[in-house]
Amino acid sequence: MKCPYCGHDKTRVIDTSHDTRGGIRRRRVCVNCDQRYSTYERPVLATPLLVKRDGTREEFSRDKLMAGIRVACAKRPVAAVDIERLVGEIEARLQQMGKAEIPSRHVGDQVIGQLKSLDEVAYIRYAIVYLRLDDLESIRSEIDRLLAE
Ligand SMILES: [Zn+2]
């Protein structure tokens, strides 16, 4: 590890702790300039490729998923941290599957399931796009189903 202050390549670890995401934080001190800084080690897990309805493959994009959920949650009382947590949980679950590829609907199904409990209006907005509810009748039956639950 090179010191970010002076570039010296010898540092001493003065403290090691675990962070909440299963990583390790090391507090270091440079033996040359005495500056202190922290480094983090986290496991890098592979996220499976998403296979779309038409058979094409797409890489999982945290940003894209986040953007879609943000649009659904626009002007709704949903905190940004809740959206981030939701996306983080979905990504973690995909990685834990340990597969090279999964159908992309797995992602949409999870969003749908989670949004339902987070905000019903956001859920309906997302469902209109994701479930391709493209006429008033199918949107209404989805809302009726929701109200009946
Ligand atoms: Zn240094």
CSV table of N, CA and C and ligand atoms in Angstrom, one decimal:
chain,number,residue,atom,x,y,z
A,1,MET,N,0.8,-1.2,0.0
A,1,MET,CA,0.0,0.0,0.0
A,1,MET,C,0.9,1.3,0.0
A,2,LYS,N,0.7,2.1,-1.0
A,2,LYS,CA,1.5,3.3,-1.1
A,2,LYS,C,0.8,4.4,-0.3
A,3,CYS,N,1.5,5.2,0.5
A,3,CYS,CA,1.0,6.3,1.3
A,3,CYS,C,0.4,7.4,0.3
A,4,PRO,N,-0.9,7.7,0.5
A,4,PRO,CA,-1.5,8.7,-0.4
A,4,PRO,C,-0.9,10.1,-0.2
A,5,TYR,N,-0.2,10.3,0.8
A,5,TYR,CA,0.4,11.7,1.1
A,5,TYR,C,1.8,11.8,0.6
A,6,CYS,N,2.6,10.8,0.8
A,6,CYS,CA,4.0,11.0,0.4
A,6,CYS,C,4.5,9.9,-0.6
A,7,GLY,N,3.6,8.9,-0.8
A,7,GLY,CA,4.0,7.9,-1.8
A,7,GLY,C,4.9,6.8,-1.3
A,8,HIS,N,5.3,6.9,-0.1
A,8,HIS,CA,6.2,5.9,0.5
A,8,HIS,C,5.4,4.5,0.5
A,9,ASP,N,6.2,3.4,0.3
A,9,ASP,CA,5.4,2.2,0.2
A,9,ASP,C,5.4,1.3,1.5
A,10,LYS,N,5.8,1.8,2.6
A,10,LYS,CA,5.7,1.1,3.9
A,10,LYS,C,4.7,1.8,4.8
A,11,THR,N,3.7,1.0,5.2
A,11,THR,CA,2.8,1.6,6.2
A,11,THR,C,2.6,0.5,7.3
A,12,ARG,N,2.1,1.0,8.4
A,12,ARG,CA,1.9,0.1,9.6
A,12,ARG,C,0.4,0.1,9.8
A,13,VAL,N,-0.2,-1.1,10.0
A,13,VAL,CA,-1.6,-1.2,10.4
A,13,VAL,C,-1.7,-1.0,11.9
A,14,ILE,N,-2.5,0.1,12.3
A,14,ILE,CA,-2.6,0.3,13.7
A,14,ILE,C,-4.0,-0.1,14.3
A,15,ASP,N,-4.9,-0.4,13.4
A,15,ASP,CA,-6.2,-0.9,13.8
A,15,ASP,C,-6.9,-1.6,12.7
A,16,THR,N,-7.7,-2.7,13.0
A,16,THR,CA,-8.4,-3.5,12.0
A,16,THR,C,-9.8,-3.7,12.6
A,17,SER,N,-10.8,-3.3,11.8
A,17,SER,CA,-12.2,-3.5,12.2
A,17,SER,C,-13.1,-4.0,11.1
A,18,HIS,N,-14.2,-4.6,11.4
A,18,HIS,CA,-15.1,-5.0,10.4
A,18,HIS,C,-16.2,-4.0,10.1
A,19,ASP,N,-16.6,-3.8,8.9
A,19,ASP,CA,-17.7,-2.9,8.6
A,19,ASP,C,-19.0,-3.7,8.4
A,20,THR,N,-20.1,-3.0,8.3
A,20,THR,CA,-21.4,-3.6,8.3
A,20,THR,C,-21.6,-4.4,7.0
A,21,ARG,N,-20.8,-4.2,6.0
A,21,ARG,CA,-21.1,-4.9,4.7
A,21,ARG,C,-20.1,-6.1,4.5
A,22,GLY,N,-19.6,-6.6,5.7
A,22,GLY,CA,-18.7,-7.8,5.6
A,22,GLY,C,-17.3,-7.5,5.1
A,23,GLY,N,-17.0,-6.2,5.1
A,23,GLY,CA,-15.6,-5.9,4.7
A,23,GLY,C,-14.7,-5.6,5.9
A,24,ILE,N,-13.5,-5.3,5.6
A,24,ILE,CA,-12.5,-5.0,6.7
A,24,ILE,C,-11.9,-3.6,6.5
A,25,ARG,N,-11.9,-2.9,7.6
A,25,ARG,CA,-11.3,-1.5,7.5
A,25,ARG,C,-10.0,-1.6,8.3
A,26,ARG,N,-8.9,-1.1,7.6
A,26,ARG,CA,-7.6,-1.0,8.3
A,26,ARG,C,-7.2,0.4,8.5
A,27,ARG,N,-6.9,0.8,9.7
A,27,ARG,CA,-6.3,2.1,10.0
A,27,ARG,C,-4.8,2.0,9.8
A,28,ARG,N,-4.2,2.8,9.0
A,28,ARG,CA,-2.8,2.7,8.7
A,28,ARG,C,-2.1,4.0,9.0
A,29,VAL,N,-0.8,3.9,9.3
A,29,VAL,CA,0.0,5.0,9.5
A,29,VAL,C,1.3,4.9,8.7
A,30,CYS,N,1.6,5.9,8.0
A,30,CYS,CA,2.8,5.9,7.1
A,30,CYS,C,4.1,5.9,8.0
A,31,VAL,N,5.0,5.0,7.7
A,31,VAL,CA,6.2,5.0,8.5
A,31,VAL,C,7.2,6.2,8.1
A,32,ASN,N,6.9,6.8,7.0
A,32,ASN,CA,7.8,7.9,6.5
A,32,ASN,C,7.3,9.3,7.0
A,33,CYS,N,5.9,9.6,6.7
A,33,CYS,CA,5.5,10.9,7.0
A,33,CYS,C,4.5,11.0,8.2
A,34,ASP,N,4.2,9.8,8.8
A,34,ASP,CA,3.3,9.7,10.0
A,34,ASP,C,1.8,10.0,9.7
A,35,GLN,N,1.5,10.3,8.5
A,35,GLN,CA,0.0,10.5,8.2
A,35,GLN,C,-0.8,9.3,8.4
A,36,ARG,N,-2.0,9.4,8.8
A,36,ARG,CA,-2.9,8.3,9.0
A,36,ARG,C,-4.0,8.3,8.0
A,37,TYR,N,-4.4,7.1,7.6
A,37,TYR,CA,-5.5,6.9,6.6
A,37,TYR,C,-6.1,5.5,6.7
A,38,SER,N,-7.2,5.3,6.2
A,38,SER,CA,-7.9,4.0,6.2
A,38,SER,C,-8.0,3.4,4.9
A,39,THR,N,-8.0,2.1,4.9
A,39,THR,CA,-8.2,1.3,3.6
A,39,THR,C,-9.3,0.3,3.9
A,40,TYR,N,-10.1,0.0,2.9
A,40,TYR,CA,-11.2,-1.0,3.0
A,40,TYR,C,-11.0,-2.1,2.1
A,41,GLU,N,-11.3,-3.3,2.6
A,41,GLU,CA,-11.3,-4.5,1.7
A,41,GLU,C,-12.7,-5.0,1.7
A,42,ARG,N,-13.2,-5.3,0.5
A,42,ARG,CA,-14.6,-5.8,0.4
A,42,ARG,C,-14.5,-6.9,-0.6
A,43,PRO,N,-15.3,-8.0,-0.4
A,43,PRO,CA,-15.4,-9.0,-1.4
A,43,PRO,C,-16.0,-8.5,-2.7
A,44,VAL,N,-15.5,-8.9,-3.8
A,44,VAL,CA,-16.1,-8.4,-5.1
A,44,VAL,C,-16.9,-9.6,-5.6
A,45,LEU,N,-18.2,-9.5,-5.6
A,45,LEU,CA,-19.0,-10.6,-6.1
A,45,LEU,C,-19.5,-10.3,-7.5
A,46,ALA,N,-19.7,-11.4,-8.3
A,46,ALA,CA,-20.2,-11.2,-9.6
A,46,ALA,C,-21.7,-11.2,-9.6
A,47,THR,N,-22.3,-10.3,-10.3
A,47,THR,CA,-23.7,-10.2,-10.5
A,47,THR,C,-24.1,-10.9,-11.8
A,48,PRO,N,-25.1,-11.8,-11.8
A,48,PRO,CA,-25.4,-12.6,-13.0
A,48,PRO,C,-25.9,-11.7,-14.1
A,49,LEU,N,-25.6,-12.1,-15.3
A,49,LEU,CA,-26.2,-11.4,-16.5
A,49,LEU,C,-27.7,-11.6,-16.5
A,50,LEU,N,-28.4,-10.6,-17.0
A,50,LEU,CA,-29.8,-10.6,-17.1
A,50,LEU,C,-30.2,-11.0,-18.5
A,51,VAL,N,-31.1,-12.1,-18.6
A,51,VAL,CA,-31.6,-12.5,-19.9
A,51,VAL,C,-32.9,-11.9,-20.1
A,52,LYS,N,-33.1,-11.1,-21.1
A,52,LYS,CA,-34.3,-10.4,-21.4
A,52,LYS,C,-35.3,-11.3,-22.1
A,53,ARG,N,-36.6,-10.8,-22.2
A,53,ARG,CA,-37.7,-11.5,-22.8
A,53,ARG,C,-37.3,-12.0,-24.2
A,54,ASP,N,-36.6,-11.1,-24.9
A,54,ASP,CA,-36.3,-11.4,-26.3
A,54,ASP,C,-35.0,-12.2,-26.5
A,55,GLY,N,-34.4,-12.7,-25.3
A,55,GLY,CA,-33.3,-13.6,-25.3
A,55,GLY,C,-31.9,-12.9,-25.3
A,56,THR,N,-31.9,-11.5,-25.4
A,56,THR,CA,-30.7,-10.8,-25.4
A,56,THR,C,-30.2,-10.7,-23.9
A,57,ARG,N,-28.9,-10.6,-23.7
A,57,ARG,CA,-28.3,-10.4,-22.4
A,57,ARG,C,-28.0,-9.0,-22.1
A,58,GLU,N,-28.1,-8.7,-20.8
A,58,GLU,CA,-27.8,-7.3,-20.4
A,58,GLU,C,-27.1,-7.4,-19.0
A,59,GLU,N,-26.1,-6.5,-18.8
A,59,GLU,CA,-25.5,-6.5,-17.5
A,59,GLU,C,-26.4,-5.8,-16.5
A,60,PHE,N,-26.4,-6.3,-15.3
A,60,PHE,CA,-27.1,-5.7,-14.3
A,60,PHE,C,-26.6,-4.3,-14.0
A,61,SER,N,-27.5,-3.3,-14.0
A,61,SER,CA,-27.0,-1.9,-13.8
A,61,SER,C,-27.7,-1.3,-12.6
A,62,ARG,N,-26.9,-1.1,-11.5
A,62,ARG,CA,-27.5,-0.6,-10.3
A,62,ARG,C,-28.1,0.8,-10.6
A,63,ASP,N,-27.4,1.6,-11.4
A,63,ASP,CA,-27.9,3.0,-11.7
A,63,ASP,C,-29.2,2.9,-12.5
A,64,LYS,N,-29.3,2.0,-13.4
A,64,LYS,CA,-30.5,1.9,-14.2
A,64,LYS,C,-31.7,1.5,-13.4
A,65,LEU,N,-31.5,0.5,-12.5
A,65,LEU,CA,-32.5,0.0,-11.6
A,65,LEU,C,-33.0,1.2,-10.7
A,66,MET,N,-32.0,1.9,-10.1
A,66,MET,CA,-32.2,3.0,-9.2
A,66,MET,C,-33.1,4.1,-9.9
A,67,ALA,N,-32.7,4.4,-11.2
A,67,ALA,CA,-33.4,5.4,-12.0
A,67,ALA,C,-34.9,5.0,-12.2
A,68,GLY,N,-35.1,3.8,-12.5
A,68,GLY,CA,-36.5,3.3,-12.7
A,68,GLY,C,-37.3,3.4,-11.5
A,69,ILE,N,-36.7,3.0,-10.3
A,69,ILE,CA,-37.5,3.1,-9.1
A,69,ILE,C,-37.7,4.6,-8.7
A,70,ARG,N,-36.7,5.4,-8.9
A,70,ARG,CA,-36.8,6.8,-8.6
A,70,ARG,C,-38.0,7.5,-9.3
A,71,VAL,N,-38.1,7.1,-10.6
A,71,VAL,CA,-39.2,7.7,-11.4
A,71,VAL,C,-40.5,7.2,-10.8
A,72,ALA,N,-40.6,6.0,-10.5
A,72,ALA,CA,-41.9,5.5,-9.9
A,72,ALA,C,-42.2,6.1,-8.6
A,73,CYS,N,-41.1,6.5,-7.8
A,73,CYS,CA,-41.3,7.1,-6.5
A,73,CYS,C,-41.4,8.7,-6.5
A,74,ALA,N,-41.3,9.3,-7.7
A,74,ALA,CA,-41.3,10.7,-7.8
A,74,ALA,C,-42.4,11.4,-7.1
A,75,LYS,N,-42.1,12.4,-6.3
A,75,LYS,CA,-43.1,13.1,-5.5
A,75,LYS,C,-43.9,12.2,-4.5
A,76,ARG,N,-43.4,11.1,-4.2
A,76,ARG,CA,-44.0,10.2,-3.2
A,76,ARG,C,-43.1,10.3,-1.9
A,77,PRO,N,-43.8,10.0,-0.8
A,77,PRO,CA,-43.0,10.1,0.5
A,77,PRO,C,-42.1,8.8,0.7
A,78,VAL,N,-41.2,8.6,-0.2
A,78,VAL,CA,-40.2,7.5,-0.1
A,78,VAL,C,-38.9,8.1,0.0
A,79,ALA,N,-38.2,7.8,1.1
A,79,ALA,CA,-36.8,8.4,1.3
A,79,ALA,C,-35.8,7.8,0.3
A,80,ALA,N,-34.8,8.7,0.0
A,80,ALA,CA,-33.8,8.2,-0.9
A,80,ALA,C,-33.0,7.0,-0.3
A,81,VAL,N,-32.9,7.0,1.0
A,81,VAL,CA,-32.1,5.9,1.6
A,81,VAL,C,-32.9,4.6,1.4
A,82,ASP,N,-34.3,4.7,1.4
A,82,ASP,CA,-35.0,3.5,1.2
A,82,ASP,C,-34.9,2.9,-0.2
A,83,ILE,N,-34.8,3.8,-1.2
A,83,ILE,CA,-34.6,3.3,-2.5
A,83,ILE,C,-33.2,2.7,-2.7
A,84,GLU,N,-32.2,3.3,-2.0
A,84,GLU,CA,-30.9,2.8,-2.1
A,84,GLU,C,-30.8,1.4,-1.4
A,85,ARG,N,-31.5,1.3,-0.3
A,85,ARG,CA,-31.4,0.1,0.4
A,85,ARG,C,-32.1,-1.0,-0.4
A,86,LEU,N,-33.2,-0.7,-1.0
A,86,LEU,CA,-34.0,-1.6,-1.9
A,86,LEU,C,-33.1,-2.1,-3.0
A,87,VAL,N,-32.4,-1.2,-3.7
A,87,VAL,CA,-31.5,-1.6,-4.8
A,87,VAL,C,-30.3,-2.4,-4.3
A,88,GLY,N,-29.8,-2.0,-3.1
A,88,GLY,CA,-28.7,-2.8,-2.5
A,88,GLY,C,-29.1,-4.2,-2.2
A,89,GLU,N,-30.3,-4.4,-1.6
A,89,GLU,CA,-30.8,-5.7,-1.3
A,89,GLU,C,-31.0,-6.6,-2.5
A,90,ILE,N,-31.6,-6.0,-3.5
A,90,ILE,CA,-31.8,-6.7,-4.8
A,90,ILE,C,-30.5,-7.2,-5.4
A,91,GLU,N,-29.5,-6.3,-5.4
A,91,GLU,CA,-28.2,-6.6,-6.0
A,91,GLU,C,-27.6,-7.8,-5.2
A,92,ALA,N,-27.6,-7.6,-3.9
A,92,ALA,CA,-27.0,-8.7,-3.0
A,92,ALA,C,-27.7,-10.0,-3.2
A,93,ARG,N,-29.0,-10.0,-3.4
A,93,ARG,CA,-29.7,-11.3,-3.6
A,93,ARG,C,-29.3,-11.9,-4.9
A,94,LEU,N,-29.2,-11.1,-5.9
A,94,LEU,CA,-28.7,-11.6,-7.2
A,94,LEU,C,-27.4,-12.3,-7.1
A,95,GLN,N,-26.5,-11.6,-6.4
A,95,GLN,CA,-25.1,-12.1,-6.3
A,95,GLN,C,-25.1,-13.4,-5.5
A,96,GLN,N,-26.0,-13.5,-4.5
A,96,GLN,CA,-26.0,-14.7,-3.6
A,96,GLN,C,-26.5,-15.9,-4.4
A,97,MET,N,-27.3,-15.7,-5.5
A,97,MET,CA,-27.7,-16.8,-6.3
A,97,MET,C,-26.6,-17.6,-6.9
A,98,GLY,N,-25.5,-16.9,-7.1
A,98,GLY,CA,-24.3,-17.5,-7.6
A,98,GLY,C,-24.4,-18.1,-9.0
A,99,LYS,N,-25.3,-17.5,-9.8
A,99,LYS,CA,-25.5,-17.9,-11.2
A,99,LYS,C,-24.8,-17.0,-12.2
A,100,ALA,N,-24.6,-17.5,-13.4
A,100,ALA,CA,-24.0,-16.7,-14.5
A,100,ALA,C,-25.0,-15.9,-15.1
A,101,GLU,N,-26.2,-16.4,-15.2
A,101,GLU,CA,-27.3,-15.8,-15.9
A,101,GLU,C,-28.7,-16.0,-15.2
A,102,ILE,N,-29.5,-15.0,-15.2
A,102,ILE,CA,-30.9,-15.2,-14.7
A,102,ILE,C,-31.9,-14.4,-15.6
A,103,PRO,N,-33.1,-14.9,-15.6
A,103,PRO,CA,-34.1,-14.1,-16.4
A,103,PRO,C,-34.3,-12.7,-15.8
A,104,SER,N,-34.3,-11.7,-16.6
A,104,SER,CA,-34.4,-10.3,-16.1
A,104,SER,C,-35.7,-10.1,-15.2
A,105,ARG,N,-36.7,-10.9,-15.4
A,105,ARG,CA,-37.9,-10.7,-14.7
A,105,ARG,C,-37.7,-10.9,-13.2
A,106,HIS,N,-36.7,-11.7,-12.8
A,106,HIS,CA,-36.3,-11.9,-11.4
A,106,HIS,C,-36.2,-10.5,-10.7
A,107,VAL,N,-35.5,-9.6,-11.4
A,107,VAL,CA,-35.2,-8.3,-10.9
A,107,VAL,C,-36.5,-7.5,-10.7
A,108,GLY,N,-37.3,-7.5,-11.8
A,108,GLY,CA,-38.6,-6.8,-11.8
A,108,GLY,C,-39.6,-7.3,-10.7
A,109,ASP,N,-39.6,-8.6,-10.6
A,109,ASP,CA,-40.5,-9.3,-9.6
A,109,ASP,C,-40.1,-8.8,-8.2
A,110,GLN,N,-38.8,-8.7,-7.9
A,110,GLN,CA,-38.4,-8.3,-6.6
A,110,GLN,C,-38.7,-6.8,-6.3
A,111,VAL,N,-38.6,-6.0,-7.4
A,111,VAL,CA,-38.9,-4.6,-7.2
A,111,VAL,C,-40.4,-4.4,-6.9
A,112,ILE,N,-41.2,-5.1,-7.7
A,112,ILE,CA,-42.6,-5.1,-7.6
A,112,ILE,C,-43.0,-5.5,-6.1
A,113,GLY,N,-42.5,-6.6,-5.7
A,113,GLY,CA,-42.8,-7.1,-4.4
A,113,GLY,C,-42.4,-6.2,-3.3
A,114,GLN,N,-41.3,-5.5,-3.4
A,114,GLN,CA,-40.8,-4.6,-2.3
A,114,GLN,C,-41.5,-3.2,-2.4
A,115,LEU,N,-41.8,-2.8,-3.6
A,115,LEU,CA,-42.5,-1.5,-3.7
A,115,LEU,C,-43.9,-1.5,-3.1
A,116,LYS,N,-44.5,-2.6,-3.3
A,116,LYS,CA,-45.9,-2.8,-2.8
A,116,LYS,C,-45.9,-2.4,-1.3
A,117,SER,N,-44.9,-2.8,-0.5
A,117,SER,CA,-45.0,-2.5,0.9
A,117,SER,C,-44.4,-1.1,1.2
A,118,LEU,N,-43.7,-0.6,0.3
A,118,LEU,CA,-43.0,0.7,0.5
A,118,LEU,C,-44.0,1.9,0.2
A,119,ASP,N,-44.6,1.8,-1.0
A,119,ASP,CA,-45.6,2.9,-1.4
A,119,ASP,C,-46.4,2.4,-2.5
A,120,GLU,N,-47.8,2.3,-2.3
A,120,GLU,CA,-48.7,1.7,-3.3
A,120,GLU,C,-48.8,2.5,-4.6
A,121,VAL,N,-48.7,3.8,-4.5
A,121,VAL,CA,-48.7,4.6,-5.8
A,121,VAL,C,-47.5,4.3,-6.6
A,122,ALA,N,-46.3,4.3,-5.9
A,122,ALA,CA,-45.1,4.0,-6.7
A,122,ALA,C,-45.1,2.6,-7.2
A,123,TYR,N,-45.7,1.7,-6.5
A,123,TYR,CA,-45.9,0.3,-7.0
A,123,TYR,C,-46.7,0.3,-8.2
A,124,ILE,N,-47.9,0.9,-8.2
A,124,ILE,CA,-48.7,1.0,-9.4
A,124,ILE,C,-48.0,1.6,-10.6
A,125,ARG,N,-47.3,2.7,-10.4
A,125,ARG,CA,-46.5,3.3,-11.5
A,125,ARG,C,-45.5,2.3,-12.1
A,126,TYR,N,-44.8,1.6,-11.2
A,126,TYR,CA,-43.8,0.7,-11.6
A,126,TYR,C,-44.4,-0.5,-12.4
A,127,ALA,N,-45.6,-0.9,-11.8
A,127,ALA,CA,-46.3,-2.1,-12.4
A,127,ALA,C,-46.8,-1.8,-13.8
A,128,ILE,N,-47.2,-0.5,-14.0
A,128,ILE,CA,-47.7,-0.1,-15.3
A,128,ILE,C,-46.7,-0.4,-16.4
A,129,VAL,N,-45.4,0.0,-16.1
A,129,VAL,CA,-44.3,-0.2,-17.0
A,129,VAL,C,-43.9,-1.6,-17.0
A,130,TYR,N,-43.6,-2.2,-15.8
A,130,TYR,CA,-43.0,-3.5,-15.8
A,130,TYR,C,-44.0,-4.6,-16.2
A,131,LEU,N,-45.2,-4.6,-15.7
A,131,LEU,CA,-46.2,-5.6,-16.1
A,131,LEU,C,-46.9,-5.3,-17.5
A,132,ARG,N,-46.4,-4.2,-18.1
A,132,ARG,CA,-47.0,-3.8,-19.4
A,132,ARG,C,-48.5,-3.6,-19.3
A,133,LEU,N,-49.0,-2.9,-18.3
A,133,LEU,CA,-50.4,-2.7,-18.2
A,133,LEU,C,-50.6,-1.5,-19.1
A,134,ASP,N,-51.1,-1.8,-20.3
A,134,ASP,CA,-51.1,-0.7,-21.3
A,134,ASP,C,-52.6,-0.2,-21.6
A,135,ASP,N,-53.5,-0.7,-20.9
A,135,ASP,CA,-54.9,-0.1,-21.0
A,135,ASP,C,-55.5,0.1,-19.7
A,136,LEU,N,-56.5,0.9,-19.6
A,136,LEU,CA,-57.1,1.3,-18.4
A,136,LEU,C,-57.7,0.1,-17.6
A,137,GLU,N,-58.2,-0.8,-18.4
A,137,GLU,CA,-58.9,-2.0,-17.8
A,137,GLU,C,-57.9,-2.8,-17.0
A,138,SER,N,-56.7,-3.0,-17.5
A,138,SER,CA,-55.7,-3.9,-16.8
A,138,SER,C,-55.1,-3.1,-15.6
A,139,ILE,N,-55.0,-1.8,-15.8
A,139,ILE,CA,-54.5,-1.0,-14.7
A,139,ILE,C,-55.5,-1.0,-13.5
A,140,ARG,N,-56.8,-0.9,-13.9
A,140,ARG,CA,-57.9,-0.9,-12.9
A,140,ARG,C,-57.9,-2.2,-12.2
A,141,SER,N,-57.8,-3.3,-12.9
A,141,SER,CA,-57.9,-4.6,-12.3
A,141,SER,C,-56.7,-4.8,-11.3
A,142,GLU,N,-55.5,-4.2,-11.7
A,142,GLU,CA,-54.4,-4.3,-10.7
A,142,GLU,C,-54.7,-3.5,-9.5
A,143,ILE,N,-55.2,-2.3,-9.7
A,143,ILE,CA,-55.6,-1.5,-8.5
A,143,ILE,C,-56.6,-2.2,-7.6
A,144,ASP,N,-57.6,-2.8,-8.3
A,144,ASP,CA,-58.7,-3.5,-7.5
A,144,ASP,C,-58.1,-4.6,-6.7
A,145,ARG,N,-57.1,-5.3,-7.3
A,145,ARG,CA,-56.5,-6.4,-6.7
A,145,ARG,C,-55.7,-5.9,-5.4
A,146,LEU,N,-55.1,-4.8,-5.6
A,146,LEU,CA,-54.3,-4.2,-4.5
A,146,LEU,C,-55.2,-3.7,-3.4
A,147,LEU,N,-56.4,-3.1,-3.8
A,147,LEU,CA,-57.3,-2.6,-2.7
A,147,LEU,C,-57.9,-3.8,-2.0
A,148,ALA,N,-58.1,-4.9,-2.7
A,148,ALA,CA,-58.7,-6.1,-2.1
A,148,ALA,C,-57.8,-6.8,-1.0
A,149,GLU,N,-56.5,-6.5,-1.2
A,149,GLU,CA,-55.6,-7.2,-0.3
A,149,GLU,C,-55.6,-6.7,1.1
B,1,ZN,ZN,3.6,9.1,3.9
